[in-house]
Amino acid sequence: KKDLSDDTILAKTVFDNTARERWSFGVATAITNVNDVDIIVGSDGRIIVDPKPNLDLATFALVNFHFQPVDTKAKSLATSIHALGGLRLGQSLEPMIGIGGGIPLGDVIDLHLFAGYSLEFANELEPGYSIGQQIDDEVDPFKLKIRGKPRFGIEVKFP
């Protein structure tokens, strides 16, 4: 035969052996509207109140677990529901867990909405210390305070 077009076609069937996935990754942005403050030691050695910005965008790196295995070539809203967990990308450690779901935007990314809850590790003054007080370098006037925050936002998910 001189050409492949001379072959007789017996059947046109495509087999897809791509495994279904339970795990995916994403980057999420949650808007926080909590008027919150941090208590820190300023550059002059005094205890000060540092207000957090209102409508602060909190960015999280996430790992997603899908309740149903997802065929990455035939995604749907029904298979998009997933649990998520991750950490805030920022100056402080803030783990988050939640649930999300959304729509595929193509072969590479999906756009999802999520609701979750994060734990922020913050400073609280020890008894005997006050705002504006000058402290020595060797003294730690803080104790750990864990603050829970509800989180709602948008996730860009990579299958």
PDB file of C-alpha atoms in Angstrom:
ATOM      1  CA  LYS A   1       0.000   0.000   0.000  1.00  0.00           C
ATOM      2  CA  LYS A   2       1.250   3.425  -0.830  1.00  0.00           C
ATOM      3  CA  ASP A   3      -0.985   5.436   1.504  1.00  0.00           C
ATOM      4  CA  LEU A   4      -2.804   4.892   4.807  1.00  0.00           C
ATOM      5  CA  SER A   5      -6.013   6.075   3.211  1.00  0.00           C
ATOM      6  CA  ASP A   6      -6.015   2.828   1.246  1.00  0.00           C
ATOM      7  CA  ASP A   7      -6.714   0.930   4.498  1.00  0.00           C
ATOM      8  CA  THR A   8     -10.214  -0.278   5.152  1.00  0.00           C
ATOM      9  CA  ILE A   9     -11.594   1.231   8.373  1.00  0.00           C
ATOM     10  CA  LEU A  10     -13.319  -1.423  10.450  1.00  0.00           C
ATOM     11  CA  ALA A  11     -14.432   0.683  13.442  1.00  0.00           C
ATOM     12  CA  LYS A  12     -14.113   4.167  14.935  1.00  0.00           C
ATOM     13  CA  THR A  13     -13.869   3.718  18.685  1.00  0.00           C
ATOM     14  CA  VAL A  14     -11.802   5.739  21.103  1.00  0.00           C
ATOM     15  CA  PHE A  15     -10.858   4.265  24.456  1.00  0.00           C
ATOM     16  CA  ASP A  16     -10.000   6.634  27.287  1.00  0.00           C
ATOM     17  CA  ASN A  17      -8.084   5.019  30.128  1.00  0.00           C
ATOM     18  CA  THR A  18      -7.585   8.222  32.106  1.00  0.00           C
ATOM     19  CA  ALA A  19      -7.973   7.522  35.807  1.00  0.00           C
ATOM     20  CA  ARG A  20     -10.629   9.374  37.761  1.00  0.00           C
ATOM     21  CA  GLU A  21      -9.178  11.787  40.294  1.00  0.00           C
ATOM     22  CA  ARG A  22     -10.148  12.375  43.927  1.00  0.00           C
ATOM     23  CA  TRP A  23      -7.472  15.012  44.674  1.00  0.00           C
ATOM     24  CA  SER A  24      -6.889  18.447  43.166  1.00  0.00           C
ATOM     25  CA  PHE A  25      -5.214  21.694  44.135  1.00  0.00           C
ATOM     26  CA  GLY A  26      -6.256  25.318  44.143  1.00  0.00           C
ATOM     27  CA  VAL A  27      -5.639  28.892  45.178  1.00  0.00           C
ATOM     28  CA  ALA A  28      -8.457  30.690  46.960  1.00  0.00           C
ATOM     29  CA  THR A  29      -9.204  34.262  47.960  1.00  0.00           C
ATOM     30  CA  ALA A  30     -11.524  34.958  50.861  1.00  0.00           C
ATOM     31  CA  ILE A  31     -12.763  38.401  51.806  1.00  0.00           C
ATOM     32  CA  THR A  32     -12.824  39.108  55.498  1.00  0.00           C
ATOM     33  CA  ASN A  33     -14.889  42.004  56.771  1.00  0.00           C
ATOM     34  CA  VAL A  34     -14.063  41.506  60.424  1.00  0.00           C
ATOM     35  CA  ASN A  35     -12.775  44.709  61.981  1.00  0.00           C
ATOM     36  CA  ASP A  36      -9.880  43.135  63.827  1.00  0.00           C
ATOM     37  CA  VAL A  37      -6.596  44.275  65.330  1.00  0.00           C
ATOM     38  CA  ASP A  38      -3.218  42.781  66.149  1.00  0.00           C
ATOM     39  CA  ILE A  39      -1.360  43.650  69.332  1.00  0.00           C
ATOM     40  CA  ILE A  40       2.351  43.963  68.586  1.00  0.00           C
ATOM     41  CA  VAL A  41       5.533  45.519  69.919  1.00  0.00           C
ATOM     42  CA  GLY A  42       6.353  48.598  67.849  1.00  0.00           C
ATOM     43  CA  SER A  43       9.794  49.617  66.639  1.00  0.00           C
ATOM     44  CA  ASP A  44      10.192  51.887  69.683  1.00  0.00           C
ATOM     45  CA  GLY A  45       9.638  48.960  72.115  1.00  0.00           C
ATOM     46  CA  ARG A  46       6.103  49.959  73.112  1.00  0.00           C
ATOM     47  CA  ILE A  47       3.043  47.684  72.950  1.00  0.00           C
ATOM     48  CA  ILE A  48       0.752  49.022  70.212  1.00  0.00           C
ATOM     49  CA  VAL A  49      -2.512  48.145  68.480  1.00  0.00           C
ATOM     50  CA  ASP A  50      -2.122  47.483  64.751  1.00  0.00           C
ATOM     51  CA  PRO A  51      -5.517  47.562  62.961  1.00  0.00           C
ATOM     52  CA  LYS A  52      -6.017  45.054  60.171  1.00  0.00           C
ATOM     53  CA  PRO A  53      -7.309  46.414  56.869  1.00  0.00           C
ATOM     54  CA  ASN A  54     -11.059  46.184  56.344  1.00  0.00           C
ATOM     55  CA  LEU A  55     -12.049  43.814  53.507  1.00  0.00           C
ATOM     56  CA  ASP A  56      -8.630  42.180  53.701  1.00  0.00           C
ATOM     57  CA  LEU A  57      -8.069  39.645  50.907  1.00  0.00           C
ATOM     58  CA  ALA A  58      -6.824  36.431  52.478  1.00  0.00           C
ATOM     59  CA  THR A  59      -5.125  34.073  49.983  1.00  0.00           C
ATOM     60  CA  PHE A  60      -5.009  30.342  50.718  1.00  0.00           C
ATOM     61  CA  ALA A  61      -3.199  27.418  49.071  1.00  0.00           C
ATOM     62  CA  LEU A  62      -5.642  24.488  49.084  1.00  0.00           C
ATOM     63  CA  VAL A  63      -5.804  20.735  48.642  1.00  0.00           C
ATOM     64  CA  ASN A  64      -9.229  19.436  47.572  1.00  0.00           C
ATOM     65  CA  PHE A  65     -10.788  16.021  48.179  1.00  0.00           C
ATOM     66  CA  HIS A  66     -13.658  15.148  45.810  1.00  0.00           C
ATOM     67  CA  PHE A  67     -16.444  13.000  47.261  1.00  0.00           C
ATOM     68  CA  GLN A  68     -16.955  11.392  43.843  1.00  0.00           C
ATOM     69  CA  PRO A  69     -14.005  10.545  41.602  1.00  0.00           C
ATOM     70  CA  VAL A  70     -13.795  13.146  38.826  1.00  0.00           C
ATOM     71  CA  ASP A  71     -13.139  12.408  35.176  1.00  0.00           C
ATOM     72  CA  THR A  72     -10.981  15.432  34.325  1.00  0.00           C
ATOM     73  CA  LYS A  73     -12.107  15.250  30.682  1.00  0.00           C
ATOM     74  CA  ALA A  74     -15.837  15.263  31.492  1.00  0.00           C
ATOM     75  CA  LYS A  75     -16.240  17.510  34.534  1.00  0.00           C
ATOM     76  CA  SER A  76     -19.667  18.594  35.736  1.00  0.00           C
ATOM     77  CA  LEU A  77     -21.254  20.569  38.539  1.00  0.00           C
ATOM     78  CA  ALA A  78     -22.342  17.313  40.216  1.00  0.00           C
ATOM     79  CA  THR A  79     -18.757  16.048  40.466  1.00  0.00           C
ATOM     80  CA  SER A  80     -17.331  19.413  41.520  1.00  0.00           C
ATOM     81  CA  ILE A  81     -18.478  19.286  45.173  1.00  0.00           C
ATOM     82  CA  HIS A  82     -15.398  18.790  47.359  1.00  0.00           C
ATOM     83  CA  ALA A  83     -13.924  19.221  50.819  1.00  0.00           C
ATOM     84  CA  LEU A  84     -10.940  21.523  51.049  1.00  0.00           C
ATOM     85  CA  GLY A  85      -8.139  22.278  53.450  1.00  0.00           C
ATOM     86  CA  GLY A  86      -5.121  24.503  53.324  1.00  0.00           C
ATOM     87  CA  LEU A  87      -3.008  27.308  54.708  1.00  0.00           C
ATOM     88  CA  ARG A  88      -3.072  31.068  54.308  1.00  0.00           C
ATOM     89  CA  LEU A  89      -0.258  32.487  52.227  1.00  0.00           C
ATOM     90  CA  GLY A  90       0.920  35.353  54.414  1.00  0.00           C
ATOM     91  CA  GLN A  91       2.841  36.441  57.457  1.00  0.00           C
ATOM     92  CA  SER A  92       1.030  34.239  59.958  1.00  0.00           C
ATOM     93  CA  LEU A  93      -0.058  30.612  60.100  1.00  0.00           C
ATOM     94  CA  GLU A  94      -3.795  30.237  59.461  1.00  0.00           C
ATOM     95  CA  PRO A  95      -5.193  26.799  58.571  1.00  0.00           C
ATOM     96  CA  MET A  96      -8.621  26.551  56.922  1.00  0.00           C
ATOM     97  CA  ILE A  97     -11.130  23.785  56.170  1.00  0.00           C
ATOM     98  CA  GLY A  98     -14.315  24.038  54.156  1.00  0.00           C
ATOM     99  CA  ILE A  99     -16.469  22.845  51.304  1.00  0.00           C
ATOM    100  CA  GLY A 100     -16.711  24.109  47.748  1.00  0.00           C
ATOM    101  CA  GLY A 101     -18.106  23.541  44.292  1.00  0.00           C
ATOM    102  CA  GLY A 102     -18.259  25.217  40.929  1.00  0.00           C
ATOM    103  CA  ILE A 103     -18.024  25.094  37.189  1.00  0.00           C
ATOM    104  CA  PRO A 104     -15.284  24.064  34.758  1.00  0.00           C
ATOM    105  CA  LEU A 105     -13.765  26.859  32.677  1.00  0.00           C
ATOM    106  CA  GLY A 106     -11.862  24.601  30.335  1.00  0.00           C
ATOM    107  CA  ASP A 107      -9.344  21.810  30.460  1.00  0.00           C
ATOM    108  CA  VAL A 108      -6.939  23.486  32.870  1.00  0.00           C
ATOM    109  CA  ILE A 109      -8.843  25.455  35.534  1.00  0.00           C
ATOM    110  CA  ASP A 110     -12.209  25.519  37.290  1.00  0.00           C
ATOM    111  CA  LEU A 111     -13.871  28.413  39.121  1.00  0.00           C
ATOM    112  CA  HIS A 112     -15.418  27.454  42.467  1.00  0.00           C
ATOM    113  CA  LEU A 113     -17.136  29.127  45.375  1.00  0.00           C
ATOM    114  CA  PHE A 114     -16.358  27.932  48.875  1.00  0.00           C
ATOM    115  CA  ALA A 115     -17.388  28.342  52.495  1.00  0.00           C
ATOM    116  CA  GLY A 116     -15.037  27.466  55.297  1.00  0.00           C
ATOM    117  CA  TYR A 117     -13.638  28.213  58.712  1.00  0.00           C
ATOM    118  CA  SER A 118     -10.093  29.268  59.551  1.00  0.00           C
ATOM    119  CA  LEU A 119      -8.113  29.478  62.769  1.00  0.00           C
ATOM    120  CA  GLU A 120      -5.862  32.483  63.266  1.00  0.00           C
ATOM    121  CA  PHE A 121      -3.118  32.419  65.886  1.00  0.00           C
ATOM    122  CA  ALA A 122      -2.888  35.901  67.417  1.00  0.00           C
ATOM    123  CA  ASN A 123      -1.289  37.722  70.340  1.00  0.00           C
ATOM    124  CA  GLU A 124      -3.130  38.577  73.527  1.00  0.00           C
ATOM    125  CA  LEU A 125      -1.581  40.567  76.350  1.00  0.00           C
ATOM    126  CA  GLU A 126      -0.499  38.738  79.493  1.00  0.00           C
ATOM    127  CA  PRO A 127      -1.916  40.131  82.754  1.00  0.00           C
ATOM    128  CA  GLY A 128       0.173  43.038  84.009  1.00  0.00           C
ATOM    129  CA  TYR A 129       0.890  44.513  80.567  1.00  0.00           C
ATOM    130  CA  SER A 130      -1.002  47.323  78.830  1.00  0.00           C
ATOM    131  CA  ILE A 131      -1.156  49.137  75.511  1.00  0.00           C
ATOM    132  CA  GLY A 132       1.515  51.823  75.285  1.00  0.00           C
ATOM    133  CA  GLN A 133       3.752  50.211  77.903  1.00  0.00           C
ATOM    134  CA  GLN A 134       7.505  50.179  77.213  1.00  0.00           C
ATOM    135  CA  ILE A 135       8.969  46.660  77.492  1.00  0.00           C
ATOM    136  CA  ASP A 136      12.442  45.131  77.561  1.00  0.00           C
ATOM    137  CA  ASP A 137      13.780  43.002  74.701  1.00  0.00           C
ATOM    138  CA  GLU A 138      13.953  39.834  76.850  1.00  0.00           C
ATOM    139  CA  VAL A 139      10.308  39.993  77.951  1.00  0.00           C
ATOM    140  CA  ASP A 140       7.438  38.437  76.008  1.00  0.00           C
ATOM    141  CA  PRO A 141       4.222  40.248  77.014  1.00  0.00           C
ATOM    142  CA  PHE A 142       1.962  38.038  74.882  1.00  0.00           C
ATOM    143  CA  LYS A 143       0.100  34.785  75.190  1.00  0.00           C
ATOM    144  CA  LEU A 144      -1.429  32.835  72.316  1.00  0.00           C
ATOM    145  CA  LYS A 145      -5.029  33.529  71.372  1.00  0.00           C
ATOM    146  CA  ILE A 146      -6.772  31.373  68.747  1.00  0.00           C
ATOM    147  CA  ARG A 147      -9.451  33.184  66.770  1.00  0.00           C
ATOM    148  CA  GLY A 148     -11.922  31.383  64.527  1.00  0.00           C
ATOM    149  CA  LYS A 149     -13.080  33.121  61.372  1.00  0.00           C
ATOM    150  CA  PRO A 150     -15.770  32.125  58.877  1.00  0.00           C
ATOM    151  CA  ARG A 151     -14.451  32.339  55.307  1.00  0.00           C
ATOM    152  CA  PHE A 152     -16.325  32.743  52.026  1.00  0.00           C
ATOM    153  CA  GLY A 153     -14.708  33.267  48.676  1.00  0.00           C
ATOM    154  CA  ILE A 154     -13.584  32.136  45.241  1.00  0.00           C
ATOM    155  CA  GLU A 155     -11.202  29.308  44.402  1.00  0.00           C
ATOM    156  CA  VAL A 156      -9.315  28.741  41.159  1.00  0.00           C
ATOM    157  CA  LYS A 157      -8.932  24.967  41.073  1.00  0.00           C
ATOM    158  CA  PHE A 158      -6.424  23.014  39.046  1.00  0.00           C
ATOM    159  CA  PRO A 159      -7.517  19.457  38.221  1.00  0.00           C
TER     160      PRO A 159
END
